Coordinates of C-alpha atoms and ligand atoms in Angstrom, one line a residue:
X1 CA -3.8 -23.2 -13.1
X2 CA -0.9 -24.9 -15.2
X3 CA -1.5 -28.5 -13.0
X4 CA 2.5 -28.5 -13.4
X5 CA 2.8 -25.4 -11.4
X6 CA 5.3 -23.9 -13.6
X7 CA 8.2 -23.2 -11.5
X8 CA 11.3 -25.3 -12.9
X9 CA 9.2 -28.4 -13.8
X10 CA 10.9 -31.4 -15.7
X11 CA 8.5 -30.6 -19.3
X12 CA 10.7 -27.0 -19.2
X13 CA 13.6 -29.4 -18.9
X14 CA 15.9 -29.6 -15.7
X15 CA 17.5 -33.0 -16.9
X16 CA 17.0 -35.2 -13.8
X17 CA 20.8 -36.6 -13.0
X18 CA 20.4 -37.2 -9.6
X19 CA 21.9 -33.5 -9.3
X20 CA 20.3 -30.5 -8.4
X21 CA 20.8 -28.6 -11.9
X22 CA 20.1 -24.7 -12.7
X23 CA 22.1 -21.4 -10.7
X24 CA 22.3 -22.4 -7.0
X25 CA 19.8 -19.1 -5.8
X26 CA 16.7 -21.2 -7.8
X27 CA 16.2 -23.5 -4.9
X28 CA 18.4 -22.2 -2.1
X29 CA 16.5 -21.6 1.5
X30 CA 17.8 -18.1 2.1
X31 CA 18.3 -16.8 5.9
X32 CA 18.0 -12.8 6.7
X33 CA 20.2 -11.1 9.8
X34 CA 19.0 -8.2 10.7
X35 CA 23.1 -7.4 12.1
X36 CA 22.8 -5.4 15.2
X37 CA 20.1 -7.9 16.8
X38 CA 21.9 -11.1 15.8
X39 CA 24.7 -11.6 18.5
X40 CA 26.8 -9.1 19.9
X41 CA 30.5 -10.5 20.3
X42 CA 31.8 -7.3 22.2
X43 CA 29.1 -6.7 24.5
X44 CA 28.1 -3.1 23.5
X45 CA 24.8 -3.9 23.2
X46 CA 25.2 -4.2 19.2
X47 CA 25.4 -7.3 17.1
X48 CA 28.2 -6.8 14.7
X49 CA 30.0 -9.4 11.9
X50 CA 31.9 -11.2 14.4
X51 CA 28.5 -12.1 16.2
X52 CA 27.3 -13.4 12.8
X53 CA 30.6 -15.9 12.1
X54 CA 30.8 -17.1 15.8
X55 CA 27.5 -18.4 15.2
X56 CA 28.1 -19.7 11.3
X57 CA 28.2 -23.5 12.7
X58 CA 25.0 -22.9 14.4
X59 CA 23.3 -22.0 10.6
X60 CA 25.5 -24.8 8.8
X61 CA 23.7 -27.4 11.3
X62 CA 20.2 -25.3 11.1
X63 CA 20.4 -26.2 7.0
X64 CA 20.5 -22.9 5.5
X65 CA 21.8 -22.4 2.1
X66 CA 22.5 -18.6 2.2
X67 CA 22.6 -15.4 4.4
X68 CA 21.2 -12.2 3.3
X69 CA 23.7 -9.5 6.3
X70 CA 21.5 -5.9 6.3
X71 CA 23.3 -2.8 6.2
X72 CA 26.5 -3.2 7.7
X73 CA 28.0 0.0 6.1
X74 CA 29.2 3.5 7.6
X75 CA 26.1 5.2 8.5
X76 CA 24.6 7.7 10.9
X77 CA 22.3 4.6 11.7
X78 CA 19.3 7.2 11.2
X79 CA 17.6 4.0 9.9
X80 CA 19.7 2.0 11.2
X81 CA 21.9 1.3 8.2
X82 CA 19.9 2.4 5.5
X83 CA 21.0 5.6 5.6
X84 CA 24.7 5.3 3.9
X85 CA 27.4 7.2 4.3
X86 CA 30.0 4.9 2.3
X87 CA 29.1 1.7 0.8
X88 CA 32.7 0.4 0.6
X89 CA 33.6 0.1 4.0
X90 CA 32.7 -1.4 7.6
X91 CA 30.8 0.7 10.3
X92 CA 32.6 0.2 13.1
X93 CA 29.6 -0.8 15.1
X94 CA 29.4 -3.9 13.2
X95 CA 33.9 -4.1 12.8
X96 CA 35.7 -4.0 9.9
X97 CA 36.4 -5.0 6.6
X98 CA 38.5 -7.3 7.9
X99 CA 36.2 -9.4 9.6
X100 CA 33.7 -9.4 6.7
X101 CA 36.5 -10.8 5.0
X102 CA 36.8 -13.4 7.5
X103 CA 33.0 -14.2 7.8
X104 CA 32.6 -14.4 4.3
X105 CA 35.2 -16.8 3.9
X106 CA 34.4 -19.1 6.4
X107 CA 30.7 -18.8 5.1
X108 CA 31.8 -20.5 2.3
X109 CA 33.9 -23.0 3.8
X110 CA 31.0 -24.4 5.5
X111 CA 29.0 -24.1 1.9
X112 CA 27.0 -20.8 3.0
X113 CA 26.7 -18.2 0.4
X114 CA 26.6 -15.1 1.5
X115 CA 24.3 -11.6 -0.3
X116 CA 24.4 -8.1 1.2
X117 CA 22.6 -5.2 1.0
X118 CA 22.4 -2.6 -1.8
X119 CA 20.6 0.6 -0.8
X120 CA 20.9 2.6 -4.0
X121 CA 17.3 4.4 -3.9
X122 CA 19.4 7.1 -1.3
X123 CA 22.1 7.9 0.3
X124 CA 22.7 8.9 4.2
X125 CA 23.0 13.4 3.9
X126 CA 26.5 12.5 5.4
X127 CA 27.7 10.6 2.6
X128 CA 30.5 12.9 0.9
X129 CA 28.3 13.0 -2.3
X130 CA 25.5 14.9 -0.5
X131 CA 27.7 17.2 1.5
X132 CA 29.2 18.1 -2.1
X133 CA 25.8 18.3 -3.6
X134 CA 24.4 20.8 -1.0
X135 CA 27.1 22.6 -1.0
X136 CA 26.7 25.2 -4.0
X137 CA 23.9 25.2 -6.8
X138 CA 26.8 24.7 -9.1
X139 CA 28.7 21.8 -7.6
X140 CA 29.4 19.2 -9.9
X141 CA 27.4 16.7 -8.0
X142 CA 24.3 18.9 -7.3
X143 CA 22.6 16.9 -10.4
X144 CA 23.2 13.6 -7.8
X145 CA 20.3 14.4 -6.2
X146 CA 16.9 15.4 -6.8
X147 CA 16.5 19.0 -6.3
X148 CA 13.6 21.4 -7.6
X149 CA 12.3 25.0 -6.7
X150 CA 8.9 23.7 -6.6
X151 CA 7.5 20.8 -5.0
X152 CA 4.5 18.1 -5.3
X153 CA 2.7 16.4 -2.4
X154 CA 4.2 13.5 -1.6
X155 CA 4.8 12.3 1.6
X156 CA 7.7 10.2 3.1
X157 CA 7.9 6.5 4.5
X158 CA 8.1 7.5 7.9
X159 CA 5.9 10.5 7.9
X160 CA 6.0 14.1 6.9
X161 CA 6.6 15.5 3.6
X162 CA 9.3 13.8 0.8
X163 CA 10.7 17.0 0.4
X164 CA 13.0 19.0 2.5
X165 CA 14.2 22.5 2.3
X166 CA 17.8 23.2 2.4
X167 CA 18.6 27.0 3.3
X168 CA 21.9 27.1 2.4
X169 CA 21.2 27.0 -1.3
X170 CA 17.5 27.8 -1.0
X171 CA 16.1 24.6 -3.0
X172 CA 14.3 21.4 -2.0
X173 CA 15.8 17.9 -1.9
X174 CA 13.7 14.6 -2.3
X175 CA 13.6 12.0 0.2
X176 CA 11.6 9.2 0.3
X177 CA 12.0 8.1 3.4
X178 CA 14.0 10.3 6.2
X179 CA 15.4 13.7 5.5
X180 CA 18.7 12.0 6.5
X181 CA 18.0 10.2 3.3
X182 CA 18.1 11.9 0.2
X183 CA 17.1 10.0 -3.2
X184 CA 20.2 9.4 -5.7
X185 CA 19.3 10.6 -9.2
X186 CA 19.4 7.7 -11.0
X187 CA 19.0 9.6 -14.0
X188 CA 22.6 11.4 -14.0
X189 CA 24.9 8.6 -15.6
X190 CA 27.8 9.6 -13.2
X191 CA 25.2 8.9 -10.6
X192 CA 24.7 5.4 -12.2
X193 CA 28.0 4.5 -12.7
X194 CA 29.3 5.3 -9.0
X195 CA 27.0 2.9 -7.9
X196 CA 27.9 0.3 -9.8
X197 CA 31.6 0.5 -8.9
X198 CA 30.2 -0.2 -5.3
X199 CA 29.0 -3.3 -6.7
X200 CA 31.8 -4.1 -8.2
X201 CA 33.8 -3.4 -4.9
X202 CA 31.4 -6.1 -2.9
X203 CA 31.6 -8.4 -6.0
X204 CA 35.3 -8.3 -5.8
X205 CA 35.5 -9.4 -2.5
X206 CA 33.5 -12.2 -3.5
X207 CA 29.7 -11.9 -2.2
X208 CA 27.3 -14.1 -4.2
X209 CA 24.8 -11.5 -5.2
X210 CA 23.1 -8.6 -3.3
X211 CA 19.3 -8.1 -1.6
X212 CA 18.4 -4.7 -3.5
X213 CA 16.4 -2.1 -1.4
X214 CA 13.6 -0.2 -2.6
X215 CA 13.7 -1.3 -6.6
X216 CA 10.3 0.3 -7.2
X217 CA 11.6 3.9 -6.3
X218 CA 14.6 3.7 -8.1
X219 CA 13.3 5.7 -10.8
X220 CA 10.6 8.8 -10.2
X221 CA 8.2 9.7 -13.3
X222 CA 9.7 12.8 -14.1
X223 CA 6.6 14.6 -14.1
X224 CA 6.8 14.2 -10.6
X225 CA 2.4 14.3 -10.5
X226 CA 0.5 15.1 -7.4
X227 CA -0.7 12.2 -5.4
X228 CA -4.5 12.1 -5.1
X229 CA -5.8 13.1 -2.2
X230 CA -6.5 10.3 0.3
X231 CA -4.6 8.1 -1.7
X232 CA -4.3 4.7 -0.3
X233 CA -1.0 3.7 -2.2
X234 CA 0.8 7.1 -2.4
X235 CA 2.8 7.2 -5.3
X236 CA 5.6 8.9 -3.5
X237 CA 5.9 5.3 -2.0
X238 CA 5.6 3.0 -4.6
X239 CA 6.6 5.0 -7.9
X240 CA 7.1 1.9 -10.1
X241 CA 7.8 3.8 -12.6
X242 CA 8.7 2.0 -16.2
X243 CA 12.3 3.6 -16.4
X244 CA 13.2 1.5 -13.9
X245 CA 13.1 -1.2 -16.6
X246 CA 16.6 0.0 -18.4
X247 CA 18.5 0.7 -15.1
X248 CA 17.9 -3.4 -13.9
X249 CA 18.8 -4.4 -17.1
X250 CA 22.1 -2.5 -17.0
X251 CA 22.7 -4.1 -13.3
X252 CA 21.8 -7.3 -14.4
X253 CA 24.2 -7.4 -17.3
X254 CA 27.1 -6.2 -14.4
X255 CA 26.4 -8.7 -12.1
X256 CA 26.0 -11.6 -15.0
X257 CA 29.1 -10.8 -16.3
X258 CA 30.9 -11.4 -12.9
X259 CA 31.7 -15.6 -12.9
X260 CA 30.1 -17.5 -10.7
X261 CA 26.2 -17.3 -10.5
X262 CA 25.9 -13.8 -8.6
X263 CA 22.5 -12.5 -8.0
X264 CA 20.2 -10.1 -7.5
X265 CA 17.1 -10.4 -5.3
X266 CA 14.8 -6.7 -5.3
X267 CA 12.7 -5.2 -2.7
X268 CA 10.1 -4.3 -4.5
X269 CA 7.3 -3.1 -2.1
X270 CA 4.3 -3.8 -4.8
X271 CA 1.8 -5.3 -3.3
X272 CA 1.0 -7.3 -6.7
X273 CA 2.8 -10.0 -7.6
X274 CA 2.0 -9.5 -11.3
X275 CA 3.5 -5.8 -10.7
X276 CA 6.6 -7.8 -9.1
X277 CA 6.9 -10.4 -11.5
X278 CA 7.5 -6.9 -14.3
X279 CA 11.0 -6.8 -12.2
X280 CA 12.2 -10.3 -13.3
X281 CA 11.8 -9.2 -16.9
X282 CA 12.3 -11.3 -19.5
X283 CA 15.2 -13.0 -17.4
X284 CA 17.2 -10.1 -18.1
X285 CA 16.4 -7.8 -14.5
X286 CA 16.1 -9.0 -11.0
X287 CA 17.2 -13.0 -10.8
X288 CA 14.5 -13.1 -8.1
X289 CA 12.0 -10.1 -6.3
X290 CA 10.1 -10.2 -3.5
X291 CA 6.9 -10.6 -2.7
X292 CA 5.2 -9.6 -0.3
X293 CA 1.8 -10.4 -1.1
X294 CA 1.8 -13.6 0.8
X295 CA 3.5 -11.9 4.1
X296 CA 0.4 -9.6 3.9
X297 CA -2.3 -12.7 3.6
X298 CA -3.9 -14.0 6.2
X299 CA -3.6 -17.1 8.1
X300 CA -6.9 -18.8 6.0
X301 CA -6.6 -21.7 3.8
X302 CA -9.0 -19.8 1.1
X303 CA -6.7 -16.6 0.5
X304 CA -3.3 -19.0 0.6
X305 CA -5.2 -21.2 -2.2
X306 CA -5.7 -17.8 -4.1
X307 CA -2.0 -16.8 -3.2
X308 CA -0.4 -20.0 -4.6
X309 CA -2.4 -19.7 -7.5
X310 CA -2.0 -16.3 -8.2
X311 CA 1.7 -16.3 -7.6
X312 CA 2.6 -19.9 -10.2
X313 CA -0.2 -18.0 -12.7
X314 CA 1.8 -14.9 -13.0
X315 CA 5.3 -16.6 -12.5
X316 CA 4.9 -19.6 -14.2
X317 CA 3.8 -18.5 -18.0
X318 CA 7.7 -16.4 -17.4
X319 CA 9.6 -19.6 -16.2
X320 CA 10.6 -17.3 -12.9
X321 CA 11.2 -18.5 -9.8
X322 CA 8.4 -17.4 -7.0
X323 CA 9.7 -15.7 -3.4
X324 CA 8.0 -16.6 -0.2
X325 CA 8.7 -14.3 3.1
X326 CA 6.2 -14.9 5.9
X327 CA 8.6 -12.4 8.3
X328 CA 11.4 -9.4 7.8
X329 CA 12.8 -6.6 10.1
X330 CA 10.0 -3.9 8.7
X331 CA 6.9 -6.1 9.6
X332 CA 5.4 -7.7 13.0
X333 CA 6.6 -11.2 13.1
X334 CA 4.1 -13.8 11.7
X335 CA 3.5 -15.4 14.8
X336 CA 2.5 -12.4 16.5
X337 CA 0.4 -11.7 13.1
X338 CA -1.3 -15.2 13.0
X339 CA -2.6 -14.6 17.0
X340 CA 0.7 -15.7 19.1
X341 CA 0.2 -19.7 18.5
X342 CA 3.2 -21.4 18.0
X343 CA 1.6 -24.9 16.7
X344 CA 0.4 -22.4 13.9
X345 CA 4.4 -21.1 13.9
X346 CA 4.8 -24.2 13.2
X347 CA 2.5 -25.0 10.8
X348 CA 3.6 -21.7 8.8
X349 CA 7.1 -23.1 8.9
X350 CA 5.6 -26.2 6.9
X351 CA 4.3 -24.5 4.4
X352 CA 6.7 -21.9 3.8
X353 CA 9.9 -24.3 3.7
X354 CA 7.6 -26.8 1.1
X355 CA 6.1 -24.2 -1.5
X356 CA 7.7 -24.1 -5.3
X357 CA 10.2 -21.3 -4.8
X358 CA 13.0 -19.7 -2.5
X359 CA 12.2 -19.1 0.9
X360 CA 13.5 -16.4 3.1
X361 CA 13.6 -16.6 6.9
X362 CA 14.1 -14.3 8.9
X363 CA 16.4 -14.6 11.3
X364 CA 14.9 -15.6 14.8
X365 CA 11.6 -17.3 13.2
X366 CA 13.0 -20.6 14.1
X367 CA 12.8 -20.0 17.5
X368 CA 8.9 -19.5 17.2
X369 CA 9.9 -15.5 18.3
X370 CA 7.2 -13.3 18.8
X371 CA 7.7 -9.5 18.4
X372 CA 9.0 -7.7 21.7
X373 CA 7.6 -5.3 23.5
X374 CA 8.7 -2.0 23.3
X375 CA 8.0 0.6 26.3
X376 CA 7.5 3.9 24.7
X377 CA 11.4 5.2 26.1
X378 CA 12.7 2.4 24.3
X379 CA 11.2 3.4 21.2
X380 CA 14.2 4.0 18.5
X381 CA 12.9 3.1 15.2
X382 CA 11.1 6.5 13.4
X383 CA 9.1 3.9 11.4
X384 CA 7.9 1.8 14.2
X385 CA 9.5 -1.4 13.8
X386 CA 11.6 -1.9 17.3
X387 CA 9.2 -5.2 18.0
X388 CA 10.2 -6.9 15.2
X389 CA 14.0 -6.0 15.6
X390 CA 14.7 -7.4 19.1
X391 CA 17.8 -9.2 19.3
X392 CA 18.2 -12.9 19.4
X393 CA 18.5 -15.0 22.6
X394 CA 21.4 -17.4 22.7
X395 CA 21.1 -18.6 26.1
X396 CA 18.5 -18.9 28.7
X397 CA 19.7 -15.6 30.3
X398 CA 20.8 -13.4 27.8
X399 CA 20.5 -10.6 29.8
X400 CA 22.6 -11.9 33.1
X401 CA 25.9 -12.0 32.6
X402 CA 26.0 -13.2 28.7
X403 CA 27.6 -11.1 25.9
X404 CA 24.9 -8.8 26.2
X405 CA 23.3 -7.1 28.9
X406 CA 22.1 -4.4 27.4
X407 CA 21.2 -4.7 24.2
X408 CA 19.6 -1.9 22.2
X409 CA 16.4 -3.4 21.8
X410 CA 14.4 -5.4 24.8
X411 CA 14.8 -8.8 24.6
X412 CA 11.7 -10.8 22.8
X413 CA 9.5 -13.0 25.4
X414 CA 10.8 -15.3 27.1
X415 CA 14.3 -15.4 26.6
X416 CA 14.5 -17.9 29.3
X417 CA 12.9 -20.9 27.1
X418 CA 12.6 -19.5 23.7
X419 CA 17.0 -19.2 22.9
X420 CA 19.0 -21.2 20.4
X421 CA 20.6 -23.2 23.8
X422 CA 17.6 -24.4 25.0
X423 CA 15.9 -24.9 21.9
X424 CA 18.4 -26.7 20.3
X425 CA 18.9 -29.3 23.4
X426 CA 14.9 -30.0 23.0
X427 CA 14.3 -32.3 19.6
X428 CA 10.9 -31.8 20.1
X429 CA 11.5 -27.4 19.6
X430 CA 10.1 -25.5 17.2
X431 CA 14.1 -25.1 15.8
X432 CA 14.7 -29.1 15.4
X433 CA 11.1 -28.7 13.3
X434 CA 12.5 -26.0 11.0
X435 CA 15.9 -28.0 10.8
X436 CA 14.3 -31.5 9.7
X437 CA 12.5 -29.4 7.1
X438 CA 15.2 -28.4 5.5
X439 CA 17.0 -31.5 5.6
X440 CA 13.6 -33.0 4.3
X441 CA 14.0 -30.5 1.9
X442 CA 17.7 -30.8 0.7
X443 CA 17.3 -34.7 0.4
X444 CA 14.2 -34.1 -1.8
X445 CA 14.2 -32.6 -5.4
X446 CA 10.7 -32.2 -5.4
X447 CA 10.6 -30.1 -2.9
X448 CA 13.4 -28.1 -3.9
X449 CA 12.7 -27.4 -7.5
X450 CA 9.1 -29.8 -8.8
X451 CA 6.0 -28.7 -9.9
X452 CA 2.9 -28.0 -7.8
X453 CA -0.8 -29.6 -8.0
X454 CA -3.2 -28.3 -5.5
X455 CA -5.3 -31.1 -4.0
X456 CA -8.5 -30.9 -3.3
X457 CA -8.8 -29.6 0.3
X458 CA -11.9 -29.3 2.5
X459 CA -12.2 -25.7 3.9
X460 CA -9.9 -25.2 6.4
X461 CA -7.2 -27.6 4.7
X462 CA -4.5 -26.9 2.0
X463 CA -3.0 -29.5 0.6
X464 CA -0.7 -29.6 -2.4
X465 CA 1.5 -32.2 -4.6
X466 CA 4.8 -31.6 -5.2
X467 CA 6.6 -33.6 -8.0
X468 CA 9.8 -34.0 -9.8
X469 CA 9.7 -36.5 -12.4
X470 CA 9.1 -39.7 -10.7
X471 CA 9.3 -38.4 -6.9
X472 CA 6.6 -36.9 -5.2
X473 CA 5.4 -35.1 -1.7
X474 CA 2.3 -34.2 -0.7
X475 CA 1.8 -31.0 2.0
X476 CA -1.1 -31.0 3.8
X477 CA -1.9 -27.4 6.1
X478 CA -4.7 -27.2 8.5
X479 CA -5.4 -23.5 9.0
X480 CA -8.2 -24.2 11.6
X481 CA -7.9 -24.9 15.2
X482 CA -10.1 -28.0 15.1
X483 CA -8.3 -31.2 13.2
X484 CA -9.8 -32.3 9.9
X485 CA -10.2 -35.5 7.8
X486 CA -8.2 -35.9 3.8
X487 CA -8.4 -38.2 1.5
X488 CA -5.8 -38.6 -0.7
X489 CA -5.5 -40.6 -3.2
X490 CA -2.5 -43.5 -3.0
X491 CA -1.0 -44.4 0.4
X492 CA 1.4 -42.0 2.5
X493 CA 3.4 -41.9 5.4
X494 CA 4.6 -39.4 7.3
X495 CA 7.8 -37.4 6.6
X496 CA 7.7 -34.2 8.6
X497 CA 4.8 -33.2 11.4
X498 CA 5.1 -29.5 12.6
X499 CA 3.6 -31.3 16.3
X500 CA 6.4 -34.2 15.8
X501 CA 3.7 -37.0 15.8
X502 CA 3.7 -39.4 13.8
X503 CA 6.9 -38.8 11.9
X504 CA 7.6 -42.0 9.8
X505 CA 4.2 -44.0 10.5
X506 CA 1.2 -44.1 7.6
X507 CA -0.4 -40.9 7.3
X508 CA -3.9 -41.1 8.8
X509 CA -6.1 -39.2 6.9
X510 CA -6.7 -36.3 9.0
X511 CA -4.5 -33.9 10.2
X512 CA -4.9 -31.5 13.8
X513 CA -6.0 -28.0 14.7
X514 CA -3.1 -25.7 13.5
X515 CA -0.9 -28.6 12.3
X516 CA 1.0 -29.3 8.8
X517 CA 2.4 -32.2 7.4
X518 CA 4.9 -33.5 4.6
X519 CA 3.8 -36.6 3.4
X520 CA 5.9 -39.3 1.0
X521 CA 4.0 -42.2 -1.3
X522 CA 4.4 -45.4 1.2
X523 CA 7.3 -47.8 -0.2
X524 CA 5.5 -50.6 -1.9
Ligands
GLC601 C1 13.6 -0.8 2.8 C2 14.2 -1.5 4.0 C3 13.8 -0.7 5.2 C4 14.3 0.7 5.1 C5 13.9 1.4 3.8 C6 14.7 2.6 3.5 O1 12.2 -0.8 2.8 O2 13.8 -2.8 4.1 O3 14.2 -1.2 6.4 O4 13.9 1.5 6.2 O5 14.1 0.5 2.7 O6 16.0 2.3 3.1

């Protein structure tokens, strides 16, 4: 590995003037609300936008640099918001335009930029394009969508086939996901140009840059081949096909072109980050793309060594900027994943606020949630993910007497304890941890922008240096539940400890079961 790590290191020259140089989204700490679980302000049981800005001085405090909102657009709500009916207006579940006015401006008032969600890989059937597009063979948006007399064999996201049979007009439609969610041909240039006026709409009212959904399926190989059988990666899924290339240039150019560092950050569900890192381009497609590698990893120092290094070995040669997600509303939270620990919670939130790169949280994390359970007639999600998707607690009794009563999703376990109330009171919570990170973080370039050096680690132990010119950190990660001895080179103290010990003192050379520090060179 390139010992300087390659993400944004001084030799590729980020002039150190004591300012944080380069497009704001290189080292911002981005923050994911999932809308209807984030905090209801009308008590029907639904978050909505004015949940979101009633809490902004909450996120301003917690350190957060940007919020990504997910669909908040008129929609059936067959997945819950990514099934879209218009993209230029409010549902009113979630309020208005209005009030995304409001939030956004008040976002930015306390310094929070603010990203929504693009969903351009389909449409809801609702949305007045697909109505159209149904309605005759000859309507002049039946070309929109992807329709064929004869089909192939790929399935769809949430089970069943990808292809549904309309009657009316006696042809198939593709869907990748629900049938409530036919695909957008994104080779018809009307098709491609309608969507970007929506971009231009959101870009108007002044968002900083949009989270795009499903970039790998944006484009099908027009060959449309058979998956084989028993295929573990069914192409229906992940498609990746090279057109794509083109149509993320041409968005990239739109949203460039806009003043004011706007940005694009792709879902693209490749579960390689040299396959992701083909999205960035040569600086000229996605500004960042996820990847999801690392939320799919387990909690072992061996396979994070291997992830750091394969992620600043494909990113670095291309001067891109790595992603880190350890949690998101269509996977198990990672504290359920890691075994239901919150010292490793903790630990996790150690490494992923301190790796070279923009972190996304998702939105509960810093409470040390778990995933909810979800009896079987409280089951609403076709793909599964209620337990991830339970709505935040705010107070110790969120369901007696607060906003919301009854919220559409259980509450997670124990409300009573874990909330943002309680939490926040206790300087010893999991939230104060994730909150001195990031100031740690925001007072520290290296941190926010150096290179990386892995240190040599014993088995269970990951540590890494951080450095930007003359400042350094070290991070030190114990993945096992029995503590372990380091020795570093140089004398350290100790900046952040996920347990809170020893915060300030000299490091001492061994760190705990399921702990994590961040470590600064001792004054001399
Ligand atoms: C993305 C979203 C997911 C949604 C799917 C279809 O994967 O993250 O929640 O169901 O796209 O839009």
């Amino acid at each position: 590995m390139n010992a300087q790590g390659g993400v944004n290191t001084p030799a590729r020259g980020y002039p150190y003037d004591g300012t944080v140089a380069g497009p704001w989204w290189k080292s911002a700490v981005f923050y994911q609300i999932y809308p209807r679980s984030f905090a209801d302000s009308d008590g029907d049981g639904v978050g909505d936008l004015e949940g979101i800005r009633g809490h902004l001085d909450h996120l301003q405090w917690l350190g957060i640099d940007a919020i990504w909102v997910c669909p908040f657009y008129r929609s059936p709500m067959a997945d819950f918001g990514y099934d879209v009916s218009d993209y230029c207006d409010v549902d009113p579940l979630f309020g208005t335009l209005d009030d995304f006015d409001r939030l956004l401006a008040e976002a930015h008032e306390r310094g929070i930029r603010v990203i929504v969600d693009w969903v351009p890989n389909h449409t809801s059937d609702r949305h007045p394009w697909f109505m159209e597009s149904r309605s005759s063979r000859d309507n002049p948006k039946r070309d929109w969508y992807i329709w064929r007399d004869e089909v192939n064999n790929w399935k769809a996201a949430f089970g069943g086939d990808a292809w549904t049979w309309d009657d009316a007009t006696g042809q198939w439609y593709l869907h990748l996901f629900l049938p409530g969610q036919p695909d957008l041909n994104w080779r018809n240039p009307e098709v491609v140009a309608a969507m970007h006026d929506t971009l231009w709409f959101w870009l108007d009212r002044g968002v900083d840059g949009f989270r795009v959904d499903v970039v790998q399926g944006l484009l099908k190989d027009p060959s449309f081949p058979d998956d084989p059988p028993g295929g573990v990666l069914p192409h229906s899924e992940l498609n990746d096909c090279p057109d794509v290339h083109p149509a993320l240039r041409d968005l990239r150019a739109l949203v460039d072109s806009y003043p004011g560092d706007r940005m694009l950050v792709g879902e693209v569900y490749l579960l390689s980050t040299r396959q992701v890192a083909a999205y960035l381009g040569r600086g000229d497609e996605l500004h960042l793309a996820f990847d999801f590698t690392p939320l799919y990893a387990p909690w072992e120092a061996d396979a994070w060594r291997a992830q750091v290094e394969t992620t600043l070995a494909e990113l670095g040669p291309v001067d891109a900027v790595a992603t880190w997600t350890l949690s998101n509303h269509d996977n198990p939270r990672h504290r359920t994943r890691y075994g239901g620990s919150e010292a490793r919670a903790r630990a996790a939130a150690v490494l992923l606020l301190t790796l070279p790169g923009v972190p996304f949280l998702y939105a509960g994390e810093e409470l040390g949630l778990e995933d909810a359970v979800v009896a079987a007639d409280r089951v609403v999600d076709p793909g599964g993910r209620d337990p991830c998707r339970a709505p935040l607690p705010w107070d110790p009794s969120p369901g007696d007497g607060g906003a919301t009563e009854n919220p559409w999703l259980p509450w997670p376990p124990e409300p009573e304890v874990r909330n943002v109330a309680t939490l926040a009171d206790d300087r010893a919570s999991i939230l104060h941890l994730y909150r001195r990170l990031l100031v740690a973080r925001h007072a520290t370039l290296s941190l926010q922008r150096g290179g990386l050096e892995l240190l040599p680690g014993t088995g269970s132990v990951l540590a890494f240096a951080r450095h930007h010119w003359d400042e350094r950190r070290a991070v030190v990660v114990n993945f096992a539940t029995t503590g372990a001895a380091l020795e570093l080179e140089g004398d350290w103290d100790v900046e952040v400890a996920s347990d809170g010990r020893g915060e300030g003192g000299p490091f001492p050379g061994a760190v705990a079961g399921d702990t994590a520090v961040v470590l600064r060179p001792r004054p001399r």
